[in-house]
mmCIF file of C-alpha atoms in Angstrom:
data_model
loop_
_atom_site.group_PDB
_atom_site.id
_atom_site.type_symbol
_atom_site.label_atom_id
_atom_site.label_comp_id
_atom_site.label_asym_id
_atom_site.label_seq_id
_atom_site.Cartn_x
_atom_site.Cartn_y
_atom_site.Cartn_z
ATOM 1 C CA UNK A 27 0.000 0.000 0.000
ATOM 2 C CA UNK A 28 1.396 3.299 -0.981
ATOM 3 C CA UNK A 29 2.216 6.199 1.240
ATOM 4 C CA UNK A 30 -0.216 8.441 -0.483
ATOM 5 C CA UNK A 31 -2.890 5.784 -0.133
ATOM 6 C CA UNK A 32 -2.462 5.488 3.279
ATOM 7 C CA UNK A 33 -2.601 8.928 3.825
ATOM 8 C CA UNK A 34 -6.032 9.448 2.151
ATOM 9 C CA UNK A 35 -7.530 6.474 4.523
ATOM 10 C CA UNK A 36 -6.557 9.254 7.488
ATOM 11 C CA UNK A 37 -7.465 11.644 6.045
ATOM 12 C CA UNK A 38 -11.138 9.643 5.220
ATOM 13 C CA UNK A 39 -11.612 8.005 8.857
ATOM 14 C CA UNK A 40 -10.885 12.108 10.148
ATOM 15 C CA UNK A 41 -13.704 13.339 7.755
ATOM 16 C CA UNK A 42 -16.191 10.702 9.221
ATOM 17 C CA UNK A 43 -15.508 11.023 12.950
ATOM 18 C CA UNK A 44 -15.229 15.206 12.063
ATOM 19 C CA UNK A 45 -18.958 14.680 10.855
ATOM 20 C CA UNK A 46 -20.023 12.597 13.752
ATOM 21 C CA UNK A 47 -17.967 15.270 16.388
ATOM 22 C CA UNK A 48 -19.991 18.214 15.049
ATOM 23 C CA UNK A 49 -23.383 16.664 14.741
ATOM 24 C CA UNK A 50 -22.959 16.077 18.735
ATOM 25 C CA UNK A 51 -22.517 19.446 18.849
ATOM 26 C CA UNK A 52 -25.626 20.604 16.604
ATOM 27 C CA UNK A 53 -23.303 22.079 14.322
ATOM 28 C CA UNK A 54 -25.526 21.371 10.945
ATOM 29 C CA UNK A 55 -23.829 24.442 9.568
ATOM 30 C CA UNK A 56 -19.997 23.138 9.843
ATOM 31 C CA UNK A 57 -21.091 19.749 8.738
ATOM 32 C CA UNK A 58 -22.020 20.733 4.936
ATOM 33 C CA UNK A 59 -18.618 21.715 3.802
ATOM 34 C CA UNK A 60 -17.462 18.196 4.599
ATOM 35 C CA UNK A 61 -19.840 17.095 1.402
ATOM 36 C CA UNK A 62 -19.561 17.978 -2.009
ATOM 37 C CA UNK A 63 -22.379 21.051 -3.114
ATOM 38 C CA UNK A 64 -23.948 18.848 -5.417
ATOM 39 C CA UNK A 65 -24.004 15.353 -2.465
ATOM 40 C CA UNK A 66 -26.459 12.939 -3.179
ATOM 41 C CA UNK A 67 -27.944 11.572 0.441
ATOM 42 C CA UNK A 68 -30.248 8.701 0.900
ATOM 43 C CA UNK A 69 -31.528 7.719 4.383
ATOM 44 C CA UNK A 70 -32.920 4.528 4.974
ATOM 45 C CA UNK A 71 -35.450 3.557 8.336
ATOM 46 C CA UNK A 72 -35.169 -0.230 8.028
ATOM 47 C CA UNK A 73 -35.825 -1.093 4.126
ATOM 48 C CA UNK A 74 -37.922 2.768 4.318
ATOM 49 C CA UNK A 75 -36.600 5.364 2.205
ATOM 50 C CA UNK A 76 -37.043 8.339 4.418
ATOM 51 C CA UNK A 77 -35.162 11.243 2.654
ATOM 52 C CA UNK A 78 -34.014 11.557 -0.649
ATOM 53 C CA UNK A 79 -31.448 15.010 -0.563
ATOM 54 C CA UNK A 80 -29.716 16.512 -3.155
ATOM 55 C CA UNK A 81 -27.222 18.778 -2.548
ATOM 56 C CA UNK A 82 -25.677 20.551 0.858
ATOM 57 C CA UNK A 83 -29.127 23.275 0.999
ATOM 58 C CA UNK A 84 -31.129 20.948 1.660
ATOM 59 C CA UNK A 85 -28.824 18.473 3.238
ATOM 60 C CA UNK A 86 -29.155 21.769 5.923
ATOM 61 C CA UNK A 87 -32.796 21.722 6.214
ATOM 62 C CA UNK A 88 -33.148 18.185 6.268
ATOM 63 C CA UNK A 89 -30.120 17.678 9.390
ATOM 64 C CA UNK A 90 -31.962 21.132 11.123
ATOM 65 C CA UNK A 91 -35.277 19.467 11.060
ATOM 66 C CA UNK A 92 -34.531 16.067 12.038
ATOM 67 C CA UNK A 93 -32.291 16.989 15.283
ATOM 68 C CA UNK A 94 -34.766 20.120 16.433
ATOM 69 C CA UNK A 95 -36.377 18.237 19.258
ATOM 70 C CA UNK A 96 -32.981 16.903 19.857
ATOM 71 C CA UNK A 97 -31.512 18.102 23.666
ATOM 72 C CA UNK A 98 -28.631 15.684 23.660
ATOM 73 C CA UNK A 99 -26.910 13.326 20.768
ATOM 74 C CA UNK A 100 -23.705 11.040 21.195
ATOM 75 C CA UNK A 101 -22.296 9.275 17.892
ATOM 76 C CA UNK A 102 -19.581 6.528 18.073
ATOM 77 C CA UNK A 103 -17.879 5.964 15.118
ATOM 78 C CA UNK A 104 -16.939 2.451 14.669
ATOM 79 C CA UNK A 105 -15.232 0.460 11.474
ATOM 80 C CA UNK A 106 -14.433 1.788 7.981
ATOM 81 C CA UNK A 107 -13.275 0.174 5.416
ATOM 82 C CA UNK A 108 -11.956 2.597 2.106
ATOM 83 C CA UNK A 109 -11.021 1.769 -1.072
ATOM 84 C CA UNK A 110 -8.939 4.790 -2.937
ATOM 85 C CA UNK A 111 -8.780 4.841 -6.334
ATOM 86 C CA UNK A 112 -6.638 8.284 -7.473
ATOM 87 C CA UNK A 113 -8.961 10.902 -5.948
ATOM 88 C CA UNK A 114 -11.775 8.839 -5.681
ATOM 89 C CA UNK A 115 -12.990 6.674 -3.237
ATOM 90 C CA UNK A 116 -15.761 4.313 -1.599
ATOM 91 C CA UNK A 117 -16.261 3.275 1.832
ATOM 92 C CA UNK A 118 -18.088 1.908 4.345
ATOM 93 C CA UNK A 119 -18.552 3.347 7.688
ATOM 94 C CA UNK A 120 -20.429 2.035 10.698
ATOM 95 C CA UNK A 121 -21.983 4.603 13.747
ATOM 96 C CA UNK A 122 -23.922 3.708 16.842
ATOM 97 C CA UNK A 123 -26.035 7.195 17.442
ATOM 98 C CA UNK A 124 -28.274 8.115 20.664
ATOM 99 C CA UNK A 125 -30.732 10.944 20.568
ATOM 100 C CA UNK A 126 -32.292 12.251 23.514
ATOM 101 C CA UNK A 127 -35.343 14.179 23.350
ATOM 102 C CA UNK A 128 -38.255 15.229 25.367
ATOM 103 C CA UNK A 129 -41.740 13.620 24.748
ATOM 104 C CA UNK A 130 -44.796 14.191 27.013
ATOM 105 C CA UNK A 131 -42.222 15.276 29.500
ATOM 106 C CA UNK A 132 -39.852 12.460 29.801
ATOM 107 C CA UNK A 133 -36.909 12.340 28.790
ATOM 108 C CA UNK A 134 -36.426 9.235 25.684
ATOM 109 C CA UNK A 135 -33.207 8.277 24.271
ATOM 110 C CA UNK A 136 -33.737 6.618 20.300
ATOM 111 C CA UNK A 137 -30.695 4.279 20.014
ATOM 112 C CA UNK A 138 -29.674 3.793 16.090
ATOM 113 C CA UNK A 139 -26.831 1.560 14.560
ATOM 114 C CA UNK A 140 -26.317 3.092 11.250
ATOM 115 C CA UNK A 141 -23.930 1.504 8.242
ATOM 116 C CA UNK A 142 -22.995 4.481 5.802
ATOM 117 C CA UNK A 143 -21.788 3.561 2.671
ATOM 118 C CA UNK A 144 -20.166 6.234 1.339
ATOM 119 C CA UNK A 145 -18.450 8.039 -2.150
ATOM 120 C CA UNK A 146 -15.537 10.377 -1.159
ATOM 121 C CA UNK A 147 -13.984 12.999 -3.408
ATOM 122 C CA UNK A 148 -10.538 14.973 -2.793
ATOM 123 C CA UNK A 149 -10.999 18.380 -4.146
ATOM 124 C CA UNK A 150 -8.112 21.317 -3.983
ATOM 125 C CA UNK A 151 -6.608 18.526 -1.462
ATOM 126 C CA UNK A 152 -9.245 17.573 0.442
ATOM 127 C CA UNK A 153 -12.012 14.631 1.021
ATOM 128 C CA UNK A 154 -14.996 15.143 0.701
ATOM 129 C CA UNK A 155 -18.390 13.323 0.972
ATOM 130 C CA UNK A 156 -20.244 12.782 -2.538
ATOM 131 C CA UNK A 157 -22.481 10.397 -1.930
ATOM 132 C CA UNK A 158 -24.057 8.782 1.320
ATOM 133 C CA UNK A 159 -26.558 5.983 1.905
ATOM 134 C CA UNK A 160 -27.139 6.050 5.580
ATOM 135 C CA UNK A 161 -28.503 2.606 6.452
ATOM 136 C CA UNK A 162 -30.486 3.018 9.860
ATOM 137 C CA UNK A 163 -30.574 -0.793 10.516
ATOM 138 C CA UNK A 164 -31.459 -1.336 14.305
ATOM 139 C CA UNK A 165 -33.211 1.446 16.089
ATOM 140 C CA UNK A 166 -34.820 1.165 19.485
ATOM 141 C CA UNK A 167 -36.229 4.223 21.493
ATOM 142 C CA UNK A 168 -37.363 3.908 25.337
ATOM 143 C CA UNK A 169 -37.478 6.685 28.057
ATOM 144 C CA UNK A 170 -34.169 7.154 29.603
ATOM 145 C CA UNK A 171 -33.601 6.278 32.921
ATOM 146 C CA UNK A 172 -37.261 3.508 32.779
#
């Protein structure tokens, strides 16, 4: 494996757990520069197509939406597995997410194990995301603390 091969896999792994560090922080706004303008994201409930986004706008209103009830979130990034090709590549990257939100005054936690499977670019020297299919494959939700 070349040097510059193994310097893109950093340099991949950082942009994933770099997305999942600023959506804990509810920073929808930093996370869109880390995808291409024109990124093509799917997200799956089960075998449910939930959204269907094209491009980083609505990417924005999309992520603003979905976390708006959210008071707390903790993601975990765990494997990925990258395959460069030049300044392309294609990955797949697993995340355990919690959500904690407020709902008829309790506090309930929705617990998600998501599989990305991702299409990076490296533009003016840097990754970026072009295309994501976020896989939400095991989600349970229960009030926290019961």
């Amino acid at each position: 494996m070349s040097l510059e091969v193994l310097e893109a896999k950093v340099a991949l792994r950082e942009l994933v757990d770099t997305f999942a560090n600023l959506a804990d922080e509810k920073r929808i706004a930093d996370q869109m520069p880390l995808f291409t303008p024109d990124t093509k994201v799917q997200v799956y409930m089960g075998e449910d197509l939930l959204f269907d986004i094209d491009g980083t706008e609505q990417l924005f209103e999309v992520f603003t939406s979905f976390t708006a009830n959210v008071k707390r979130s903790y993601h975990m990034s765990g494997q990925q597995t990258v395959e460069v090709d030049g300044d392309t590549a294609k990955g797949i990257a697993y995340c355990q997410v919690k959500l904690v939100s407020d709902e008829d005054g309790r506090e309930v936690v929705q617990d998600s194990s998501i599989r990305y499977d991702d299409e990076y670019v490296r533009r003016d020297g840097a990754w970026l995301i072009a295309k994501r299919i976020s896989h939400f494959s095991i989600n349970d939700k229960r009030v926290l603390g019961a």
